[in-house]
mmCIF file of C-alpha atoms and ligand atoms in Angstrom:
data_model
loop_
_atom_site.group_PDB
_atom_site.id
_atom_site.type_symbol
_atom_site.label_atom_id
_atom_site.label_comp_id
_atom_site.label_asym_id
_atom_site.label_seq_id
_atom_site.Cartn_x
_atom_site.Cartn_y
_atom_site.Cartn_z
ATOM 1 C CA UNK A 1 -78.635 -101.712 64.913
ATOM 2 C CA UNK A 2 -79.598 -98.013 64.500
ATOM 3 C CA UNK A 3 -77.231 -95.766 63.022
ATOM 4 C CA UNK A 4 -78.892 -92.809 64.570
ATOM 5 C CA UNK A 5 -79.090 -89.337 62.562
ATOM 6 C CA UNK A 6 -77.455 -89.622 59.628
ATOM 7 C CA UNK A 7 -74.813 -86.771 58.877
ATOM 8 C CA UNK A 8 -75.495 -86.023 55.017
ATOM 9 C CA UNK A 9 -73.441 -84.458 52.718
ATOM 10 C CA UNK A 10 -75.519 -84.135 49.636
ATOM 11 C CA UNK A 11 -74.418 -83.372 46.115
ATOM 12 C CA UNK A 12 -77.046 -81.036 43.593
ATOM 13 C CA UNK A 13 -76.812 -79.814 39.711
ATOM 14 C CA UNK A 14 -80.129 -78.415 39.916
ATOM 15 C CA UNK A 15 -83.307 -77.103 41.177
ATOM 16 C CA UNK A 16 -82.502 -79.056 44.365
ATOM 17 C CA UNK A 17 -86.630 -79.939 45.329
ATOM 18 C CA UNK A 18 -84.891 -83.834 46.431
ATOM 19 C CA UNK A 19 -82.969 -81.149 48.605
ATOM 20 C CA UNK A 20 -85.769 -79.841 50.027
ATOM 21 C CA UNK A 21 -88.083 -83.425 50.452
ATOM 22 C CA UNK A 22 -84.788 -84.071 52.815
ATOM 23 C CA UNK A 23 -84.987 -80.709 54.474
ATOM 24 C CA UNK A 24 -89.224 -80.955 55.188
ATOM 25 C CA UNK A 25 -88.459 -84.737 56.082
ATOM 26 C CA UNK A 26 -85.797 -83.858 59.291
ATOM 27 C CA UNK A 27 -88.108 -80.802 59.843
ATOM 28 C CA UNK A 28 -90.926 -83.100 60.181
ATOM 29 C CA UNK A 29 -89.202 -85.474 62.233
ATOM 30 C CA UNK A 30 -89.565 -88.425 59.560
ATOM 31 C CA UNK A 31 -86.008 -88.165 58.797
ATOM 32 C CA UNK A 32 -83.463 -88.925 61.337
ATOM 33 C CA UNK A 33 -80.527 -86.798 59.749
ATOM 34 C CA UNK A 34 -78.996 -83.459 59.421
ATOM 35 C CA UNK A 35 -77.452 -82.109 56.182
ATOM 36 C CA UNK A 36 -73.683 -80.942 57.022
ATOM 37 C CA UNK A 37 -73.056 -79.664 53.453
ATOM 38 C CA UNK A 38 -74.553 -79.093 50.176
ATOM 39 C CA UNK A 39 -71.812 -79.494 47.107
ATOM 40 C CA UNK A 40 -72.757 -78.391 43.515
ATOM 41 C CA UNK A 41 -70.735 -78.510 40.498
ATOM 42 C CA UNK A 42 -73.325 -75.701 39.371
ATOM 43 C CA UNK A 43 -72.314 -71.971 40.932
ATOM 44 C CA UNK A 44 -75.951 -71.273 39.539
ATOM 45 C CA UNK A 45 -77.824 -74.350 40.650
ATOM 46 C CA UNK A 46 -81.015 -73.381 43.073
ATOM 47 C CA UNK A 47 -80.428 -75.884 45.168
ATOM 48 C CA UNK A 48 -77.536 -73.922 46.740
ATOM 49 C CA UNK A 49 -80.563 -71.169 47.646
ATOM 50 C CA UNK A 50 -82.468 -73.631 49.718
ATOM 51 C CA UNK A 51 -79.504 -74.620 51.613
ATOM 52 C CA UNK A 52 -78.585 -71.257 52.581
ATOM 53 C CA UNK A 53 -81.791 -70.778 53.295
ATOM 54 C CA UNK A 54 -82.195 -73.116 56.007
ATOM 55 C CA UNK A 55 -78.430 -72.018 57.341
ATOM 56 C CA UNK A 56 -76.409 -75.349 55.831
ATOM 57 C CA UNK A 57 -73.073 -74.869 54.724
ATOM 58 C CA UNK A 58 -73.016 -74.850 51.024
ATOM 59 C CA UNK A 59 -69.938 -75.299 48.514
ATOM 60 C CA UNK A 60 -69.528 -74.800 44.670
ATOM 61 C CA UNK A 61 -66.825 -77.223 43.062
ATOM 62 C CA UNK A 62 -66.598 -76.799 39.541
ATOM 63 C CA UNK A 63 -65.751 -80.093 37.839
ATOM 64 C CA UNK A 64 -64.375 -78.156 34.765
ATOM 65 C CA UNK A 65 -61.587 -76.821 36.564
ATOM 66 C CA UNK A 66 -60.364 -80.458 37.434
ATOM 67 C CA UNK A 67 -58.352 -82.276 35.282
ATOM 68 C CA UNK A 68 -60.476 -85.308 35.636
ATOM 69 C CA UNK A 69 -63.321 -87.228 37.020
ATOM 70 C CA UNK A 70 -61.147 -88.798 39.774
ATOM 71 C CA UNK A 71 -59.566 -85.317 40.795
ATOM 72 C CA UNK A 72 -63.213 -83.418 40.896
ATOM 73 C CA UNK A 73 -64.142 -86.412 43.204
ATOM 74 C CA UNK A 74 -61.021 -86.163 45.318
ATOM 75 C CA UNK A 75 -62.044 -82.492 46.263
ATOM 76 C CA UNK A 76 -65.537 -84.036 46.937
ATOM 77 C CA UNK A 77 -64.494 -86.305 49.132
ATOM 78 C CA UNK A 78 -62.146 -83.920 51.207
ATOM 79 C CA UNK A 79 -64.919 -81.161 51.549
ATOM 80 C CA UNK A 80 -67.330 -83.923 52.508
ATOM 81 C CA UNK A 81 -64.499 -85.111 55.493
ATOM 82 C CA UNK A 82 -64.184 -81.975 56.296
ATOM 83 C CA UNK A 83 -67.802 -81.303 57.051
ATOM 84 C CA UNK A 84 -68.029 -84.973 59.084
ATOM 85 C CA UNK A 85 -70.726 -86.755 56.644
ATOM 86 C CA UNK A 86 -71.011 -90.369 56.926
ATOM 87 C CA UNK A 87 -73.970 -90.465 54.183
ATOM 88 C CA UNK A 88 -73.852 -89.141 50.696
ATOM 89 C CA UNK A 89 -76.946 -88.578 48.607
ATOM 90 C CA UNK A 90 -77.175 -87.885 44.769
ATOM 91 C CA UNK A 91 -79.829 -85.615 44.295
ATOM 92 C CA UNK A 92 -79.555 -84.576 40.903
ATOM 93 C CA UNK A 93 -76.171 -84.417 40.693
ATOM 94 C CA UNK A 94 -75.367 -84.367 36.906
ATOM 95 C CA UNK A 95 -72.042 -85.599 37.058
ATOM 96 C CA UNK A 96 -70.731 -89.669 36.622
ATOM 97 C CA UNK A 97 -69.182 -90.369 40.122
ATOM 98 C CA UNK A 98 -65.848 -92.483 40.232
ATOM 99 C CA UNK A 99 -64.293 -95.010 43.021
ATOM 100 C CA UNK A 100 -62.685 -92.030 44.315
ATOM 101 C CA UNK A 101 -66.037 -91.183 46.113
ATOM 102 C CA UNK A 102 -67.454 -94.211 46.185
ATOM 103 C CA UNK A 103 -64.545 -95.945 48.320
ATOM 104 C CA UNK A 104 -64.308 -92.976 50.597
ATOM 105 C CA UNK A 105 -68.196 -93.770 51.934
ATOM 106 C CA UNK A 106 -68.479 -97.576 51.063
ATOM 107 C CA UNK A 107 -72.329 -98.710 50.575
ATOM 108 C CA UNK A 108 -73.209 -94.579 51.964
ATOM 109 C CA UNK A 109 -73.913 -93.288 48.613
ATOM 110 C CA UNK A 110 -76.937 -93.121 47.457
ATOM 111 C CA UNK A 111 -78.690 -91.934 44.420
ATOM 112 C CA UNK A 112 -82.036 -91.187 43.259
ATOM 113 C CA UNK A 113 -82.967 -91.617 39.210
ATOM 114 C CA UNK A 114 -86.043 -91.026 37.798
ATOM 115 C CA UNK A 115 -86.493 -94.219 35.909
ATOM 116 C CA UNK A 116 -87.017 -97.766 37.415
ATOM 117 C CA UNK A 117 -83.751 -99.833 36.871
ATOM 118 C CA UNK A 118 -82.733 -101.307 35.118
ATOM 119 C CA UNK A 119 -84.533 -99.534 32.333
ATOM 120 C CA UNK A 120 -83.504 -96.419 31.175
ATOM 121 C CA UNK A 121 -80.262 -95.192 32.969
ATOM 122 C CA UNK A 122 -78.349 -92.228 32.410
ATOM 123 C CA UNK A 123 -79.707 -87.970 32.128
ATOM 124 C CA UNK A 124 -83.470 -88.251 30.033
ATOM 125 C CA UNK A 125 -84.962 -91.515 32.112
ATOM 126 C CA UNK A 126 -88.686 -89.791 31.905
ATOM 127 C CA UNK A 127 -88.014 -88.695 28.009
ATOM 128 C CA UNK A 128 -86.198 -92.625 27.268
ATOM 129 C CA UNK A 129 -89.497 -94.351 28.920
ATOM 130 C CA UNK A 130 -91.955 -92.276 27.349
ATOM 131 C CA UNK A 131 -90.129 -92.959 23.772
ATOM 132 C CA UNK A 132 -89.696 -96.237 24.879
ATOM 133 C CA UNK A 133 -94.000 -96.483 25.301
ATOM 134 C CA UNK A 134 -93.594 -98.162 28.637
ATOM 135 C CA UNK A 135 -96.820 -97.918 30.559
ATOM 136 C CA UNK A 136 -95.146 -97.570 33.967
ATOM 137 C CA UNK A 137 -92.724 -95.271 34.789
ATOM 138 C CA UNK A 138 -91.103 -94.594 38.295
ATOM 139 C CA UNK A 139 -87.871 -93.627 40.334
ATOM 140 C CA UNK A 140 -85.259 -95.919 42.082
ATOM 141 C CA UNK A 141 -83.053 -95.165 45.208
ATOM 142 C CA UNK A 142 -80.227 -96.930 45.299
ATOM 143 C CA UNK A 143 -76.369 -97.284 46.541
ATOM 144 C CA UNK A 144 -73.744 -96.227 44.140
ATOM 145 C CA UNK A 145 -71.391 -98.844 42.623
ATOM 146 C CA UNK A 146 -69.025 -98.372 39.717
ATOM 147 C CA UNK A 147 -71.439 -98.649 36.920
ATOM 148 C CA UNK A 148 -73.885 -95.599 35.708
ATOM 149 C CA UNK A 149 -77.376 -96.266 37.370
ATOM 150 C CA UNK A 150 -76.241 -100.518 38.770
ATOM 151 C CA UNK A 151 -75.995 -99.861 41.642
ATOM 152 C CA UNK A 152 -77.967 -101.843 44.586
ATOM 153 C CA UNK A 153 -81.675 -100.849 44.517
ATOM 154 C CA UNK A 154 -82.988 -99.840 48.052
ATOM 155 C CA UNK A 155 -86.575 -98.591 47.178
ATOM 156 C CA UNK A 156 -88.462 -98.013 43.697
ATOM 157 C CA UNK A 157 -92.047 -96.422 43.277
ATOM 158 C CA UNK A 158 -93.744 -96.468 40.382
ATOM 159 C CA UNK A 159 -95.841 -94.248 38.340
ATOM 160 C CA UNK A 160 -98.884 -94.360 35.587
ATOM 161 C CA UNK A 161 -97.875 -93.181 32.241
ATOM 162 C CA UNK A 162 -100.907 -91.136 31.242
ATOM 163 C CA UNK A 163 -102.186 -90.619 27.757
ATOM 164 C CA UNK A 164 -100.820 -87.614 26.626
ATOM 165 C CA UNK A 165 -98.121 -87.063 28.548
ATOM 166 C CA UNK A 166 -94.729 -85.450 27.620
ATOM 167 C CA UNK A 167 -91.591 -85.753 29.299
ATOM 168 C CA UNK A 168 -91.810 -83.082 31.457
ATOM 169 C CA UNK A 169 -95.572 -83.835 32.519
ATOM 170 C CA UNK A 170 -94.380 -87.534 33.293
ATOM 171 C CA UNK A 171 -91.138 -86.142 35.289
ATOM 172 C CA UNK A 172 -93.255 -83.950 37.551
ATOM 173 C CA UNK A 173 -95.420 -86.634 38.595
ATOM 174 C CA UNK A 174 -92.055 -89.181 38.869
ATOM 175 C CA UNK A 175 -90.234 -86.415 41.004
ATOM 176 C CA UNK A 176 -93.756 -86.276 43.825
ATOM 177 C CA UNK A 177 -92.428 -90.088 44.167
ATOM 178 C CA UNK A 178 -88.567 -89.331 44.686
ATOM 179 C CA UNK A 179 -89.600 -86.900 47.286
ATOM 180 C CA UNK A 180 -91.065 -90.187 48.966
ATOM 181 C CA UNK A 181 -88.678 -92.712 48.092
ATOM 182 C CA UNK A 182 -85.702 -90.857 49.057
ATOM 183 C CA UNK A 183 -86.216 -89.687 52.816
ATOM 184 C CA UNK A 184 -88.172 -92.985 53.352
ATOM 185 C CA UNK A 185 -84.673 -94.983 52.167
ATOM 186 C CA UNK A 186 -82.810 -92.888 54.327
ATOM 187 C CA UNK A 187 -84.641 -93.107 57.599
ATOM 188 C CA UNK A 188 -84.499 -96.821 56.769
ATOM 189 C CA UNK A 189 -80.639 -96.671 56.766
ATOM 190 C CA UNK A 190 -80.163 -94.405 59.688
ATOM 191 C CA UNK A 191 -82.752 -96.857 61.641
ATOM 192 C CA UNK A 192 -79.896 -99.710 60.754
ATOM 193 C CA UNK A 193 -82.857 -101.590 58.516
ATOM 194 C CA UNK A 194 -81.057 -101.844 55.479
ATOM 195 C CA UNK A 195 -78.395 -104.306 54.593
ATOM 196 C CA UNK A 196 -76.217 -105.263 51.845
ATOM 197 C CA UNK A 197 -75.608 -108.841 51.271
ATOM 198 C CA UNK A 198 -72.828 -109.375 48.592
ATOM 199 C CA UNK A 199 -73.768 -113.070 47.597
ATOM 200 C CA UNK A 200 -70.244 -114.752 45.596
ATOM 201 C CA UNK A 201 -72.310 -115.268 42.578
ATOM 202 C CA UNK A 202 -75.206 -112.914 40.923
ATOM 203 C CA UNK A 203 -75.350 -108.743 42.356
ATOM 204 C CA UNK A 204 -75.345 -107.778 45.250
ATOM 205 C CA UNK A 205 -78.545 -106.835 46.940
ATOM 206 C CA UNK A 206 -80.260 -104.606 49.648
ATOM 207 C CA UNK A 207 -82.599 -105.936 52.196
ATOM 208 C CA UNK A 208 -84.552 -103.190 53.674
ATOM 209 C CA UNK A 209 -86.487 -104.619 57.036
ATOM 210 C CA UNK A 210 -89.611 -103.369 57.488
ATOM 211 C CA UNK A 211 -90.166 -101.889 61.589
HETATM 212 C C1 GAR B 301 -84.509 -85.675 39.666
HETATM 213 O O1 GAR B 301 -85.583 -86.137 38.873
HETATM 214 C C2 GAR B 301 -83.440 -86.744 39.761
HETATM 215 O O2 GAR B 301 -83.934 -88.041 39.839
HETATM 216 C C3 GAR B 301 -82.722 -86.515 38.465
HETATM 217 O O3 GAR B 301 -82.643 -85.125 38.332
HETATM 218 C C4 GAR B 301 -83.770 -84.537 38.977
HETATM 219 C C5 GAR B 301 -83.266 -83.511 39.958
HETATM 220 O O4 GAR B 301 -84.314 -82.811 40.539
HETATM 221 N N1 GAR B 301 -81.433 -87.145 38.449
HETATM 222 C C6 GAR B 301 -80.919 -87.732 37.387
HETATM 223 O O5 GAR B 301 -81.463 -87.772 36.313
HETATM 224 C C7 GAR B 301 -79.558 -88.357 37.616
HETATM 225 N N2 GAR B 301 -79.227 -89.196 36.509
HETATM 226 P P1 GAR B 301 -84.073 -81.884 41.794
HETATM 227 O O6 GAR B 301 -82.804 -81.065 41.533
HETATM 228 O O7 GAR B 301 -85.288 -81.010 41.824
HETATM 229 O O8 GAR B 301 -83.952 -82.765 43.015
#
């Protein structure tokens, strides 16, 4: 069953060009959502520009001033209430979430890494594959769970390792595929095609139906 538009509350450390894939996917009607509230840990983080930009609320919570992971989510959580968002999204957010968030929004937080899991989790995917000498590289959507990067997968695209590349060359060309992956994998959730089936034995895993 369809969802419909997805009310997204979506968390940035960074540049914030995930941000803006989400932004140019509502605008072109591809995406069935509306961002409520952009939340950065970062006071400096141009992802906060965009936002304002287009209008959308925007809110700087500084996880140093928190005396923990589970307090800096707590705040999270209550600005994200506050704004009505039934969808999270990780888009570059730099910061290890807790059960705090992840229980306030169960199977509605998603995250997008620039690595395909379950290699190479954690802040340098790109610079960890290249080392690595894998010859395909790639990004992977997928819900949040209590682990760093295990979550359930919803989408993965891959990506050529070229001769030559560094990590920043190999990034740029991952990030062109998170700017697919991620609106595509949220479209798919507001139009009710995704599913979670938490079998008793082995992970759980997402079923996305195709339309
Ligand atoms: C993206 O490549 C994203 O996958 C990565 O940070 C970049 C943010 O770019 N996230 C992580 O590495 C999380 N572990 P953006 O701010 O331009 O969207």
């Amino acid at each position: 069953m369809s969802e419909g538009p997805l009310a997204l509350g979506v968390l940035v450390s960074g540049g914030g060009t995930n941000l803006e894939a989400i932004f140019g996917a509502i605008e072109a009607r591809e995406l069935s959502a509306a961002v409520r509230v952009v939340i950065s840990n970062k006071a400096g983080a141009y992802a906060l520009e965009r936002a304002r930009a287009r209008g959308v609320p925007t809110c700087v919570i500084d996880h140093r001033a928190f005396a923990g992971r589970e307090a800096f989510d707590a705040e999270i959580v209550r600005v994200l209430r506050d704004h009505a968002v039934s969808c999270v999204v990780l888009a570059g957010f730099m910061r290890i979430v807790t059960s705090v968030l992840i229980d306030a929004f169960p199977d509605r937080v998603v995250n997008v890494h620039p690595a395909l899991l379950p290699s190479f989790p954690g802040v340098h995917g790109p610079a960890q594959a290249l080392a690595y000498g894998v010859k395909v590289a790639g990004c992977t959507v997928h819900f949040v769970d209590a682990g760093v990067d295990t979550g359930p997968i919803i989408a993965q695209r891959a990506v050529d390792v070229a001769e030559g590349d560094d990590a920043a060359a190999l990034a740029a060309r991952i990030l062109v595929e998170e700017h697919r992956a991620l609106p595509q994998a949220l479209q798919a959730i507001a139009e009710g095609r995704v599913r979670v089936d938490r079998p008793a034995e082995g992970r759980p895993r997402v079923t996305v139906r195709s339309r």
